[in-house]
Amino acid sequence: REWIAVGSLEEGFKDRTVLIRGRAQTIRAVSKNMAFVVVRERGYTVQCVVTASEGVVSRQMVKYVTGISRESFVDIEGVVSVPENPIKGASQQVEVQVRKIYCVNRSLPQLPFNIEDAARSETDFEKAEQDGEQLVRVNQDTRLNNRVLDMRTPANNAIFRVSSQVKSIFSQFLLSEGFVWIDSPKLIAGSSEGGSAVFKLDYKGRPACLAQSPQLHKQMAICGDFGRVFEIGPVFRAEDSFTHRHLCEFTGLDVEMEIKEHYSEVMDIVDRFFVTLFDTLNEKCKKELDAIRRQYPFEPLKYLSKTLRLTFEEGVQMLKESGVDVDPLGDLSTETERKLGQLVLEKYGTEFYILHRYPLAVRPFYTMPCFDNQAYSNSFDVFIRGEEIISGAQRVHEAELLTTRARACGIDIKTISTYIDSFRYGAPPHGGFGVGLERVVMLFCALNNIRKTSLFPRDPLRLAP
Ligand code: ATP
Ligand code: AMO
């Protein structure tokens, strides 16, 4: 007798007595003497057969089993067998002949939706339509209102395992490159990115807000001589409209580092980190990516071993040549970013690239202007499948210029005075970038909505669960 994970049950266990714990996903009575229970654990399923037989399993036991509600937790002791025909409706190709079954914890009998329904792919729906079958669709709001149930589908469970790997690879990579892991405050006096998208709150009688990014404090850590820092933490944005890629709270992966000569040193880190990330995910998360792909089919991301870098001007030129009219000193709209992504894919064969030297006017106040042309800046955005996942730049490290730039961008200097003062005692040239974790996972897996990659998404209407 040994506890075995459902996902590892295979032919090698034939005739062995095993103990499994999982959820009763479906319970089906065939007769008074026989019932099937599909048990699910961490997205893997196995069919368990309860057959009444003298001295082994009683008829009452079969009846008891049919009374267990779906999603209840059960412990099963049984013998592994290998059926002749392939098993439909379970991931494991062996069965467990039940000897004992114990209901550890019961679910309410009425579920908001069945997990199998929430786990279906578009292909399942198309096939059912052809076969004249009616399948239940579970819409996004129902899923998110019952997120705990929704997380139980194999694809969703896999998404957050991938997300966990991204954070792990990010921290391991940066620690090995000599970065120090910091935590900056989330309660701050003013906006850190400029603009109005801040959540205001009362801090013991004083106005305060939730940090829009760790921007100011990660730079202050550089002034504190850490050389290279990173952070993984929540970022709050009071977004006031709905898109497939904006949340009001997301996880920021932030980096800040001294620069010796050029902001390309920051892009080098982006380049090496992301190539490592994609390689490692493809290698270590095969099972998870397959589980996601079964419900949401996607092509593996195309990326180069050395990340393509284009200047903003080159991007504008490519767009113009393809007939898209863009302001050479303005920002790119979501639509033009997508178009440029397509053009880059056609020309360079990559869906991951860096666009740098953005016009200064469209970047935050702390961005360093280009030395050779003040209309541009030492900044960059990074794209996956035509959508932004990173903003980064060299920063202004001189207090007077910083003050002038902040004023020009309409920032109330009083709210950032301690930040500006930290540059008055000598500051090294530095730069960094911020990555949106949920966007990286969404776009790596070509998912269509950021709510799929946020465990408990916060958007303008959603504050629960
Ligand atoms: P960043 O914060 O670095 O700018 P982002 O992806 O939010 O990252 P924005 O520059 O804010 O990019 O926006 C790019 C485009 O996305 C805008 O031109 C606009 O079309 C669209 N957009 C941004 N925010 C919203 C929003 N809250 N609602 C609708 N559309 C938005
Ligand atoms: P930015 O505002 O571009 O830059 O944010 C960095 C990255 O965070 C993600 N992101 C979002 N993800 C989900 N919902 C949102 N509302 C949202 N807004 C942004 C994106 C984006 O690329 N301080 C700078 C970074 C830096 O220069 O170091 C900053 O915050 O993936």
Short mmCIF file of C-alpha atoms and ligand atoms in Angstrom, two decimals:
data_model
loop_
_atom_site.label_atom_id
_atom_site.label_comp_id
_atom_site.label_asym_id
_atom_site.label_seq_id
_atom_site.Cartn_x
_atom_site.Cartn_y
_atom_site.Cartn_z
CA ARG A 1 0.00 0.00 0.00
CA GLU A 2 1.39 3.36 -0.97
CA TRP A 3 0.07 6.84 -1.74
CA ILE A 4 0.42 7.47 -5.47
CA ALA A 5 -0.21 10.71 -7.36
CA VAL A 6 -2.95 10.26 -9.96
CA GLY A 7 -0.70 11.82 -12.61
CA SER A 8 1.91 9.10 -12.14
CA LEU A 9 -0.42 6.06 -12.38
CA GLU A 10 0.63 4.01 -15.39
CA GLU A 11 0.97 0.40 -16.58
CA GLY A 12 4.00 -0.25 -14.35
CA PHE A 13 1.60 -0.23 -11.36
CA LYS A 14 -0.43 -3.17 -12.74
CA ASP A 15 -1.73 -5.47 -9.93
CA ARG A 16 -0.31 -3.21 -7.21
CA THR A 17 -2.50 -1.95 -4.38
CA VAL A 18 -2.36 1.84 -4.27
CA LEU A 19 -3.87 4.65 -2.24
CA ILE A 20 -4.98 7.79 -4.06
CA ARG A 21 -6.59 11.02 -2.91
CA GLY A 22 -8.40 13.32 -5.25
CA ARG A 23 -11.72 14.79 -6.22
CA ALA A 24 -14.64 12.74 -7.46
CA GLN A 25 -15.00 14.51 -10.81
CA THR A 26 -17.83 12.28 -12.08
CA ILE A 27 -19.73 9.44 -10.48
CA ARG A 28 -21.71 7.11 -12.73
CA ALA A 29 -23.81 4.14 -11.59
CA VAL A 30 -23.98 1.38 -14.20
CA SER A 31 -26.08 -1.05 -12.15
CA LYS A 32 -26.77 -1.86 -8.51
CA ASN A 33 -23.53 -3.77 -8.58
CA MET A 34 -21.24 -1.39 -10.39
CA ALA A 35 -20.23 2.29 -10.46
CA PHE A 36 -17.44 4.37 -12.03
CA VAL A 37 -15.76 7.29 -10.27
CA VAL A 38 -13.36 9.50 -12.21
CA VAL A 39 -10.89 10.86 -9.67
CA ARG A 40 -8.96 14.04 -10.45
CA GLU A 41 -5.79 15.26 -8.78
CA ARG A 42 -3.91 18.39 -10.00
CA GLY A 43 -5.50 18.14 -13.44
CA TYR A 44 -4.86 14.40 -13.94
CA THR A 45 -7.74 11.94 -13.93
CA VAL A 46 -8.09 8.20 -13.42
CA GLN A 47 -11.12 5.95 -13.75
CA CYS A 48 -11.94 3.95 -10.60
CA VAL A 49 -14.28 0.97 -10.80
CA VAL A 50 -16.45 -0.07 -7.88
CA THR A 51 -17.81 -3.60 -8.41
CA ALA A 52 -19.82 -5.46 -5.76
CA SER A 53 -18.19 -8.79 -5.09
CA GLU A 54 -18.51 -11.28 -2.24
CA GLY A 55 -16.29 -10.39 0.71
CA VAL A 56 -14.54 -7.50 -1.11
CA VAL A 57 -17.02 -4.71 -1.92
CA SER A 58 -20.64 -4.75 -0.74
CA ARG A 59 -23.71 -3.54 -2.64
CA GLN A 60 -24.17 -0.89 0.07
CA MET A 61 -20.71 0.39 -0.82
CA VAL A 62 -21.74 0.77 -4.47
CA LYS A 63 -24.85 2.67 -3.34
CA TYR A 64 -22.78 4.86 -1.00
CA VAL A 65 -20.44 5.75 -3.87
CA THR A 66 -23.29 6.91 -6.11
CA GLY A 67 -24.35 9.26 -3.31
CA ILE A 68 -20.99 11.10 -3.21
CA SER A 69 -21.34 14.58 -4.69
CA ARG A 70 -19.06 15.75 -7.53
CA GLU A 71 -15.87 17.56 -6.45
CA SER A 72 -15.88 15.88 -3.01
CA PHE A 73 -12.46 14.76 -1.78
CA VAL A 74 -12.13 10.97 -1.65
CA ASP A 75 -9.47 8.49 -0.53
CA ILE A 76 -9.45 5.29 -2.54
CA GLU A 77 -7.60 2.07 -1.93
CA GLY A 78 -7.59 -0.23 -4.92
CA VAL A 79 -5.70 -2.46 -7.32
CA VAL A 80 -4.37 -1.09 -10.60
CA SER A 81 -5.54 -2.84 -13.77
CA VAL A 82 -4.91 -2.22 -17.45
CA PRO A 83 -8.05 -2.40 -19.62
CA GLU A 84 -7.88 -3.64 -23.21
CA ASN A 85 -9.55 -0.60 -24.76
CA PRO A 86 -8.38 2.99 -24.43
CA ILE A 87 -10.12 4.90 -21.65
CA LYS A 88 -12.11 7.94 -22.73
CA GLY A 89 -12.69 10.77 -20.28
CA ALA A 90 -9.58 10.20 -18.13
CA SER A 91 -5.97 11.24 -18.62
CA GLN A 92 -4.43 8.02 -17.22
CA GLN A 93 -4.66 4.83 -19.25
CA VAL A 94 -5.05 2.48 -16.27
CA GLU A 95 -7.98 1.79 -13.95
CA VAL A 96 -8.19 1.35 -10.20
CA GLN A 97 -10.36 -1.54 -8.98
CA VAL A 98 -11.72 -0.09 -5.76
CA ARG A 99 -11.41 -2.03 -2.49
CA LYS A 100 -12.14 0.82 -0.08
CA ILE A 101 -13.42 4.34 -0.58
CA TYR A 102 -13.70 7.07 2.04
CA CYS A 103 -15.18 10.51 1.53
CA VAL A 104 -12.76 12.94 3.22
CA ASN A 105 -14.75 16.09 2.59
CA ARG A 106 -18.02 16.59 0.75
CA SER A 107 -18.79 19.26 -1.84
CA LEU A 108 -22.23 20.86 -1.99
CA PRO A 109 -24.25 18.80 -4.48
CA GLN A 110 -25.09 21.81 -6.66
CA LEU A 111 -22.01 23.24 -8.50
CA PRO A 112 -22.07 26.59 -10.36
CA PHE A 113 -20.55 24.64 -13.28
CA ASN A 114 -18.93 21.29 -13.97
CA ILE A 115 -15.15 21.24 -14.24
CA GLU A 116 -15.29 19.19 -17.49
CA ASP A 117 -17.49 21.91 -19.03
CA ALA A 118 -15.04 24.63 -17.97
CA ALA A 119 -12.14 22.61 -19.42
CA ARG A 120 -13.47 22.28 -22.98
CA SER A 121 -11.64 23.73 -25.97
CA GLU A 122 -13.17 25.46 -29.00
CA THR A 123 -12.42 22.28 -30.96
CA ASP A 124 -14.62 20.31 -28.53
CA PHE A 125 -17.47 22.74 -29.19
CA GLU A 126 -17.01 22.57 -32.97
CA LYS A 127 -16.96 18.78 -32.91
CA ALA A 128 -20.05 18.63 -30.70
CA GLU A 129 -21.90 20.95 -33.07
CA GLN A 130 -21.06 18.68 -36.02
CA ASP A 131 -22.27 15.68 -34.00
CA GLY A 132 -25.48 17.52 -33.09
CA GLU A 133 -24.51 17.44 -29.41
CA GLN A 134 -25.21 20.30 -26.98
CA LEU A 135 -22.33 21.27 -24.68
CA VAL A 136 -22.48 23.78 -21.85
CA ARG A 137 -20.32 26.90 -22.22
CA VAL A 138 -19.05 28.56 -19.04
CA ASN A 139 -18.63 32.29 -19.50
CA GLN A 140 -15.79 34.36 -18.10
CA ASP A 141 -17.79 36.11 -15.39
CA THR A 142 -19.20 32.83 -14.07
CA ARG A 143 -15.68 31.43 -14.02
CA LEU A 144 -14.20 34.44 -12.24
CA ASN A 145 -17.09 34.63 -9.75
CA ASN A 146 -16.24 31.02 -8.87
CA ARG A 147 -12.50 31.27 -9.41
CA VAL A 148 -11.64 28.49 -6.95
CA LEU A 149 -13.60 26.02 -9.10
CA ASP A 150 -12.28 27.55 -12.32
CA MET A 151 -8.67 27.05 -11.16
CA ARG A 152 -9.27 23.31 -11.02
CA THR A 153 -9.30 22.87 -14.80
CA PRO A 154 -6.05 21.38 -16.11
CA ALA A 155 -5.30 24.44 -18.27
CA ASN A 156 -5.87 26.96 -15.50
CA ASN A 157 -3.91 24.93 -13.00
CA ALA A 158 -1.06 24.80 -15.53
CA ILE A 159 -1.18 28.57 -16.24
CA PHE A 160 -0.33 29.40 -12.63
CA ARG A 161 2.40 26.76 -12.49
CA VAL A 162 3.97 28.45 -15.54
CA SER A 163 3.56 31.81 -13.84
CA SER A 164 5.32 30.44 -10.74
CA GLN A 165 8.20 29.22 -12.96
CA VAL A 166 8.55 32.65 -14.57
CA LYS A 167 9.08 34.25 -11.14
CA SER A 168 11.49 31.51 -10.15
CA ILE A 169 13.57 31.81 -13.35
CA PHE A 170 13.52 35.62 -13.11
CA SER A 171 14.86 35.65 -9.54
CA GLN A 172 17.43 32.89 -10.14
CA PHE A 173 18.74 34.58 -13.28
CA LEU A 174 19.10 37.99 -11.63
CA LEU A 175 20.62 36.66 -8.40
CA SER A 176 23.20 34.80 -10.48
CA GLU A 177 23.98 38.10 -12.25
CA GLY A 178 24.71 39.84 -8.94
CA PHE A 179 21.36 41.62 -8.49
CA VAL A 180 19.99 42.24 -4.98
CA TRP A 181 16.34 41.32 -4.30
CA ILE A 182 14.58 44.32 -2.74
CA ASP A 183 11.07 45.18 -1.53
CA SER A 184 9.84 48.71 -1.97
CA PRO A 185 6.85 50.30 -0.20
CA LYS A 186 3.42 50.07 -1.78
CA LEU A 187 2.02 52.96 0.26
CA ILE A 188 3.54 56.11 -1.18
CA ALA A 189 2.91 59.84 -1.14
CA GLY A 190 2.29 60.44 -4.82
CA SER A 191 2.20 59.10 -8.33
CA SER A 192 5.36 57.34 -9.53
CA GLU A 193 4.56 57.20 -13.24
CA GLY A 194 2.71 60.50 -13.63
CA GLY A 195 -0.84 60.62 -14.85
CA SER A 196 -4.04 60.09 -12.94
CA ALA A 197 -4.19 56.31 -12.80
CA VAL A 198 -3.53 56.07 -9.05
CA PHE A 199 -5.61 54.63 -6.23
CA LYS A 200 -5.80 57.39 -3.61
CA LEU A 201 -6.15 56.62 0.06
CA ASP A 202 -6.05 58.20 3.46
CA TYR A 203 -2.79 57.57 5.33
CA LYS A 204 -3.60 58.55 8.92
CA GLY A 205 -5.04 61.84 7.77
CA ARG A 206 -2.54 62.45 4.98
CA PRO A 207 -3.19 61.89 1.28
CA ALA A 208 -1.35 58.86 -0.09
CA CYS A 209 -1.65 56.33 -2.89
CA LEU A 210 -0.91 52.75 -3.83
CA ALA A 211 2.35 52.50 -5.78
CA GLN A 212 1.88 52.60 -9.57
CA SER A 213 5.29 50.93 -9.82
CA PRO A 214 8.45 50.54 -7.69
CA GLN A 215 10.07 53.08 -10.02
CA LEU A 216 11.14 55.75 -7.53
CA HIS A 217 12.34 53.40 -4.80
CA LYS A 218 14.23 51.03 -7.08
CA GLN A 219 16.17 54.06 -8.38
CA MET A 220 16.73 55.24 -4.79
CA ALA A 221 18.19 51.79 -4.00
CA ILE A 222 20.71 52.44 -6.80
CA CYS A 223 21.56 55.76 -5.13
CA GLY A 224 22.04 53.64 -1.97
CA ASP A 225 24.85 51.79 -3.78
CA PHE A 226 23.34 48.36 -4.38
CA GLY A 227 24.58 48.47 -7.97
CA ARG A 228 21.90 46.16 -9.34
CA VAL A 229 18.46 45.46 -7.83
CA PHE A 230 15.25 43.69 -8.68
CA GLU A 231 11.80 43.27 -7.20
CA ILE A 232 8.74 41.08 -7.66
CA GLY A 233 5.67 42.83 -6.29
CA PRO A 234 2.18 44.16 -6.79
CA VAL A 235 1.59 47.20 -8.99
CA PHE A 236 -1.60 49.23 -8.76
CA ARG A 237 -3.14 51.13 -11.67
CA ALA A 238 -6.54 52.80 -11.44
CA GLU A 239 -7.34 51.92 -15.07
CA ASP A 240 -10.77 53.20 -15.95
CA SER A 241 -11.64 51.15 -18.99
CA PHE A 242 -11.71 47.54 -20.05
CA THR A 243 -9.14 45.96 -22.33
CA HIS A 244 -7.93 42.39 -22.73
CA ARG A 245 -4.49 43.40 -21.31
CA HIS A 246 -5.01 45.92 -18.50
CA LEU A 247 -5.60 45.09 -14.85
CA CYS A 248 -5.97 47.39 -11.85
CA GLU A 249 -3.49 45.25 -9.93
CA PHE A 250 -0.77 43.17 -11.53
CA THR A 251 2.58 41.64 -10.61
CA GLY A 252 5.57 43.71 -11.65
CA LEU A 253 8.98 42.17 -12.27
CA ASP A 254 11.25 45.19 -11.92
CA VAL A 255 14.94 45.67 -12.55
CA GLU A 256 17.26 48.63 -11.96
CA MET A 257 21.03 48.72 -12.52
CA GLU A 258 24.04 50.97 -12.87
CA ILE A 259 25.06 51.67 -16.46
CA LYS A 260 28.72 52.02 -17.37
CA GLU A 261 28.50 53.41 -20.89
CA HIS A 262 25.21 52.89 -22.70
CA TYR A 263 21.58 51.94 -22.08
CA SER A 264 22.17 48.91 -24.31
CA GLU A 265 23.62 47.27 -21.15
CA VAL A 266 20.04 47.18 -19.80
CA MET A 267 18.74 45.74 -23.07
CA ASP A 268 21.47 43.09 -22.86
CA ILE A 269 19.94 41.90 -19.57
CA VAL A 270 16.47 41.86 -21.16
CA ASP A 271 17.85 39.87 -24.08
CA ARG A 272 19.70 37.26 -22.03
CA PHE A 273 16.97 36.91 -19.41
CA PHE A 274 14.16 36.37 -21.91
CA VAL A 275 16.05 33.90 -24.07
CA THR A 276 16.82 31.94 -20.86
CA LEU A 277 13.19 32.25 -19.77
CA PHE A 278 11.70 30.99 -23.04
CA ASP A 279 14.25 28.15 -23.34
CA THR A 280 13.64 27.04 -19.74
CA LEU A 281 9.84 27.24 -19.97
CA ASN A 282 9.86 25.15 -23.15
CA GLU A 283 12.07 22.60 -21.46
CA LYS A 284 10.78 22.50 -17.88
CA CYS A 285 7.08 23.22 -18.38
CA LYS A 286 6.28 20.81 -21.23
CA LYS A 287 3.42 19.14 -19.31
CA GLU A 288 1.93 22.47 -18.28
CA LEU A 289 2.21 23.96 -21.77
CA ASP A 290 0.56 20.84 -23.22
CA ALA A 291 -2.29 21.13 -20.72
CA ILE A 292 -2.80 24.78 -21.67
CA ARG A 293 -2.57 23.94 -25.39
CA ARG A 294 -5.23 21.21 -25.10
CA GLN A 295 -7.79 23.82 -24.07
CA TYR A 296 -6.31 26.90 -25.74
CA PRO A 297 -4.27 25.76 -28.77
CA PHE A 298 -1.27 27.97 -29.59
CA GLU A 299 1.89 27.91 -31.69
CA PRO A 300 5.20 28.01 -29.77
CA LEU A 301 6.65 31.52 -29.58
CA LYS A 302 9.14 32.33 -32.32
CA TYR A 303 12.24 34.04 -30.89
CA LEU A 304 15.87 34.47 -31.89
CA SER A 305 18.88 33.40 -29.82
CA LYS A 306 19.97 37.05 -29.90
CA THR A 307 16.98 39.38 -29.53
CA LEU A 308 16.26 41.72 -32.42
CA ARG A 309 16.63 45.44 -31.62
CA LEU A 310 15.00 48.05 -33.83
CA THR A 311 14.96 51.78 -33.27
CA PHE A 312 11.62 53.55 -33.06
CA GLU A 313 12.53 55.38 -36.27
CA GLU A 314 13.14 52.05 -38.04
CA GLY A 315 9.78 50.80 -36.77
CA VAL A 316 8.02 53.95 -38.03
CA GLN A 317 9.74 53.50 -41.39
CA MET A 318 8.56 49.87 -41.66
CA LEU A 319 5.02 50.95 -40.84
CA LYS A 320 5.12 53.80 -43.37
CA GLU A 321 6.42 51.48 -46.10
CA SER A 322 3.49 49.18 -45.47
CA GLY A 323 1.06 52.09 -45.82
CA VAL A 324 0.37 52.82 -42.12
CA ASP A 325 0.47 56.52 -41.31
CA VAL A 326 2.14 57.18 -37.93
CA ASP A 327 3.31 60.27 -36.10
CA PRO A 328 7.13 59.89 -35.96
CA LEU A 329 7.22 61.66 -32.58
CA GLY A 330 4.03 60.22 -31.11
CA ASP A 331 3.19 56.93 -29.36
CA LEU A 332 2.12 53.80 -31.21
CA SER A 333 -1.49 52.75 -30.74
CA THR A 334 -2.30 49.18 -29.75
CA GLU A 335 -3.29 48.56 -33.36
CA THR A 336 -0.04 49.90 -34.87
CA GLU A 337 1.98 47.93 -32.32
CA ARG A 338 0.21 44.78 -33.54
CA LYS A 339 0.82 45.73 -37.16
CA LEU A 340 4.51 46.30 -36.48
CA GLY A 341 4.64 42.93 -34.75
CA GLN A 342 3.34 41.31 -37.95
CA LEU A 343 5.84 43.18 -40.13
CA VAL A 344 8.72 42.20 -37.83
CA LEU A 345 7.63 38.56 -37.91
CA GLU A 346 7.50 38.57 -41.73
CA LYS A 347 10.85 40.29 -42.11
CA TYR A 348 12.91 38.87 -39.24
CA GLY A 349 11.04 35.67 -38.26
CA THR A 350 10.65 36.63 -34.59
CA GLU A 351 7.67 37.36 -32.34
CA PHE A 352 9.87 38.81 -29.61
CA TYR A 353 11.79 42.03 -30.14
CA ILE A 354 12.96 45.31 -28.58
CA LEU A 355 11.97 48.73 -29.94
CA HIS A 356 14.22 51.51 -28.60
CA ARG A 357 14.93 55.25 -28.83
CA TYR A 358 11.30 56.28 -28.30
CA PRO A 359 10.28 59.90 -28.72
CA LEU A 360 10.91 61.68 -25.40
CA ALA A 361 7.45 63.25 -25.38
CA VAL A 362 5.72 59.88 -24.90
CA ARG A 363 7.91 58.64 -22.04
CA PRO A 364 7.69 59.29 -18.26
CA PHE A 365 9.49 62.27 -16.69
CA TYR A 366 12.40 60.20 -15.31
CA THR A 367 13.50 59.04 -18.81
CA MET A 368 16.93 60.18 -20.07
CA PRO A 369 16.76 62.20 -23.32
CA CYS A 370 19.10 61.02 -26.11
CA PHE A 371 22.42 62.87 -26.00
CA ASP A 372 22.49 63.39 -29.77
CA ASN A 373 18.84 64.37 -30.28
CA GLN A 374 16.60 65.56 -27.42
CA ALA A 375 13.44 64.66 -29.33
CA TYR A 376 14.26 61.03 -28.60
CA SER A 377 15.07 59.16 -25.41
CA ASN A 378 17.29 56.32 -24.18
CA SER A 379 14.25 54.12 -23.69
CA PHE A 380 12.68 50.96 -25.01
CA ASP A 381 9.59 48.77 -25.05
CA VAL A 382 9.63 45.03 -25.60
CA PHE A 383 6.96 43.11 -27.48
CA ILE A 384 5.68 39.55 -27.60
CA ARG A 385 3.34 38.71 -30.51
CA GLY A 386 2.85 42.42 -31.19
CA GLU A 387 1.93 43.42 -27.63
CA GLU A 388 3.93 45.32 -25.04
CA ILE A 389 5.31 43.39 -22.08
CA ILE A 390 8.09 45.74 -20.92
CA SER A 391 8.95 49.41 -20.66
CA GLY A 392 12.47 50.40 -19.78
CA ALA A 393 14.99 53.21 -20.02
CA GLN A 394 18.06 54.97 -18.84
CA ARG A 395 17.03 57.45 -16.11
CA VAL A 396 17.88 61.07 -15.48
CA HIS A 397 20.37 60.94 -12.57
CA GLU A 398 20.85 64.66 -12.13
CA ALA A 399 18.51 66.41 -9.65
CA GLU A 400 18.05 69.70 -11.51
CA LEU A 401 17.21 68.09 -14.86
CA LEU A 402 14.91 65.66 -13.07
CA THR A 403 13.04 68.55 -11.46
CA THR A 404 12.71 70.34 -14.80
CA ARG A 405 11.48 67.18 -16.53
CA ALA A 406 8.97 66.38 -13.74
CA ARG A 407 7.58 69.95 -13.87
CA ALA A 408 7.33 69.77 -17.64
CA CYS A 409 5.28 66.57 -17.25
CA GLY A 410 2.92 68.26 -14.77
CA ILE A 411 4.10 66.36 -11.67
CA ASP A 412 3.65 68.00 -8.26
CA ILE A 413 7.29 68.23 -7.11
CA LYS A 414 6.30 68.22 -3.42
CA THR A 415 5.08 64.61 -3.73
CA ILE A 416 8.44 63.36 -5.04
CA SER A 417 10.87 65.65 -3.22
CA THR A 418 12.57 62.84 -1.24
CA TYR A 419 13.11 60.99 -4.52
CA ILE A 420 14.65 64.01 -6.22
CA ASP A 421 16.79 64.76 -3.15
CA SER A 422 18.33 61.29 -3.31
CA PHE A 423 20.14 62.38 -6.48
CA ARG A 424 21.75 65.36 -4.73
CA TYR A 425 24.41 63.29 -2.95
CA GLY A 426 26.01 61.79 -6.06
CA ALA A 427 24.24 59.25 -8.27
CA PRO A 428 25.55 56.78 -10.84
CA PRO A 429 24.20 56.61 -14.39
CA HIS A 430 21.55 53.89 -14.27
CA GLY A 431 18.58 52.35 -16.01
CA GLY A 432 16.10 49.53 -15.72
CA PHE A 433 12.83 48.08 -16.83
CA GLY A 434 9.46 46.76 -15.64
CA VAL A 435 7.81 43.58 -16.87
CA GLY A 436 4.12 42.73 -16.45
CA LEU A 437 4.05 39.08 -15.30
CA GLU A 438 0.46 38.43 -16.37
CA ARG A 439 1.19 39.81 -19.85
CA VAL A 440 4.27 37.64 -20.28
CA VAL A 441 2.34 34.46 -19.46
CA MET A 442 -0.69 35.56 -21.50
CA LEU A 443 1.41 36.30 -24.60
CA PHE A 444 3.84 33.42 -24.31
CA CYS A 445 0.78 31.12 -24.40
CA ALA A 446 -1.09 33.36 -26.88
CA LEU A 447 -4.07 33.61 -24.50
CA ASN A 448 -6.69 36.19 -25.41
CA ASN A 449 -7.28 37.82 -22.04
CA ILE A 450 -5.10 38.89 -19.11
CA ARG A 451 -7.81 37.77 -16.68
CA LYS A 452 -6.80 34.20 -17.54
CA THR A 453 -3.30 34.76 -16.13
CA SER A 454 -4.24 36.66 -12.97
CA LEU A 455 -5.20 34.38 -10.09
CA PHE A 456 -7.84 36.76 -8.71
CA PRO A 457 -8.04 39.52 -11.32
CA ARG A 458 -8.77 43.09 -10.32
CA ASP A 459 -10.36 45.22 -13.03
CA PRO A 460 -12.54 48.35 -12.81
CA LEU A 461 -15.59 46.27 -11.86
CA ARG A 462 -14.07 43.30 -10.07
CA LEU A 463 -12.92 43.44 -6.45
CA ALA A 464 -13.99 39.93 -5.42
CA PRO A 465 -13.34 37.08 -4.94
P1 ATP B 1 2.48 51.56 -20.54
O1 ATP B 1 1.89 51.67 -19.17
O2 ATP B 1 3.90 51.26 -20.59
O3 ATP B 1 2.17 52.71 -21.39
P2 ATP B 1 0.46 50.00 -21.79
O4 ATP B 1 0.50 48.72 -22.47
O5 ATP B 1 -0.61 50.22 -20.78
O6 ATP B 1 1.84 50.22 -21.12
P3 ATP B 1 -0.14 52.49 -22.93
O7 ATP B 1 0.91 53.35 -23.50
O8 ATP B 1 -0.79 52.86 -21.64
O9 ATP B 1 0.41 51.02 -22.89
O10 ATP B 1 -1.24 52.30 -23.98
C1 ATP B 1 -0.97 51.86 -25.27
C2 ATP B 1 -2.30 51.86 -25.97
O11 ATP B 1 -3.20 50.98 -25.28
C3 ATP B 1 -2.97 53.20 -25.96
O12 ATP B 1 -2.63 53.94 -27.09
C4 ATP B 1 -4.42 52.82 -25.97
O13 ATP B 1 -4.83 52.54 -27.29
C5 ATP B 1 -4.46 51.51 -25.23
N1 ATP B 1 -4.82 51.66 -23.83
C6 ATP B 1 -3.99 51.90 -22.80
N2 ATP B 1 -4.62 51.93 -21.64
C7 ATP B 1 -5.89 51.70 -21.93
C8 ATP B 1 -7.05 51.61 -21.15
N3 ATP B 1 -7.05 51.70 -19.83
N4 ATP B 1 -8.20 51.37 -21.78
C9 ATP B 1 -8.22 51.24 -23.12
N5 ATP B 1 -7.16 51.33 -23.90
C10 ATP B 1 -6.01 51.55 -23.33
P1 AMO B 2 4.91 50.55 -17.55
O1 AMO B 2 3.89 51.49 -17.07
O2 AMO B 2 5.05 50.40 -19.03
O3 AMO B 2 6.35 50.96 -17.04
O4 AMO B 2 4.68 49.13 -16.93
C1 AMO B 2 5.60 48.09 -17.13
C2 AMO B 2 4.90 46.87 -17.65
O5 AMO B 2 3.84 46.49 -16.80
C3 AMO B 2 2.77 45.94 -17.53
N1 AMO B 2 1.56 46.72 -17.32
C4 AMO B 2 0.36 46.19 -17.03
N2 AMO B 2 -0.05 44.92 -16.90
C5 AMO B 2 -1.33 44.71 -16.59
N3 AMO B 2 -2.22 45.69 -16.39
C6 AMO B 2 -1.85 46.99 -16.50
N4 AMO B 2 -2.73 47.94 -16.26
C7 AMO B 2 -0.51 47.29 -16.85
N5 AMO B 2 0.18 48.43 -17.04
C8 AMO B 2 1.44 48.06 -17.32
C9 AMO B 2 3.20 45.95 -18.97
C10 AMO B 2 4.21 47.05 -19.01
O6 AMO B 2 5.11 46.89 -20.06
N6 AMO B 2 8.32 52.19 -14.25
C11 AMO B 2 8.13 51.68 -15.59
C12 AMO B 2 9.06 50.54 -15.88
C13 AMO B 2 10.51 50.93 -15.94
O7 AMO B 2 10.83 51.81 -16.74
O8 AMO B 2 11.30 50.36 -15.21
C14 AMO B 2 6.69 51.23 -15.74
O9 AMO B 2 5.97 51.03 -14.79
O10 AMO B 2 3.77 44.68 -19.25
#
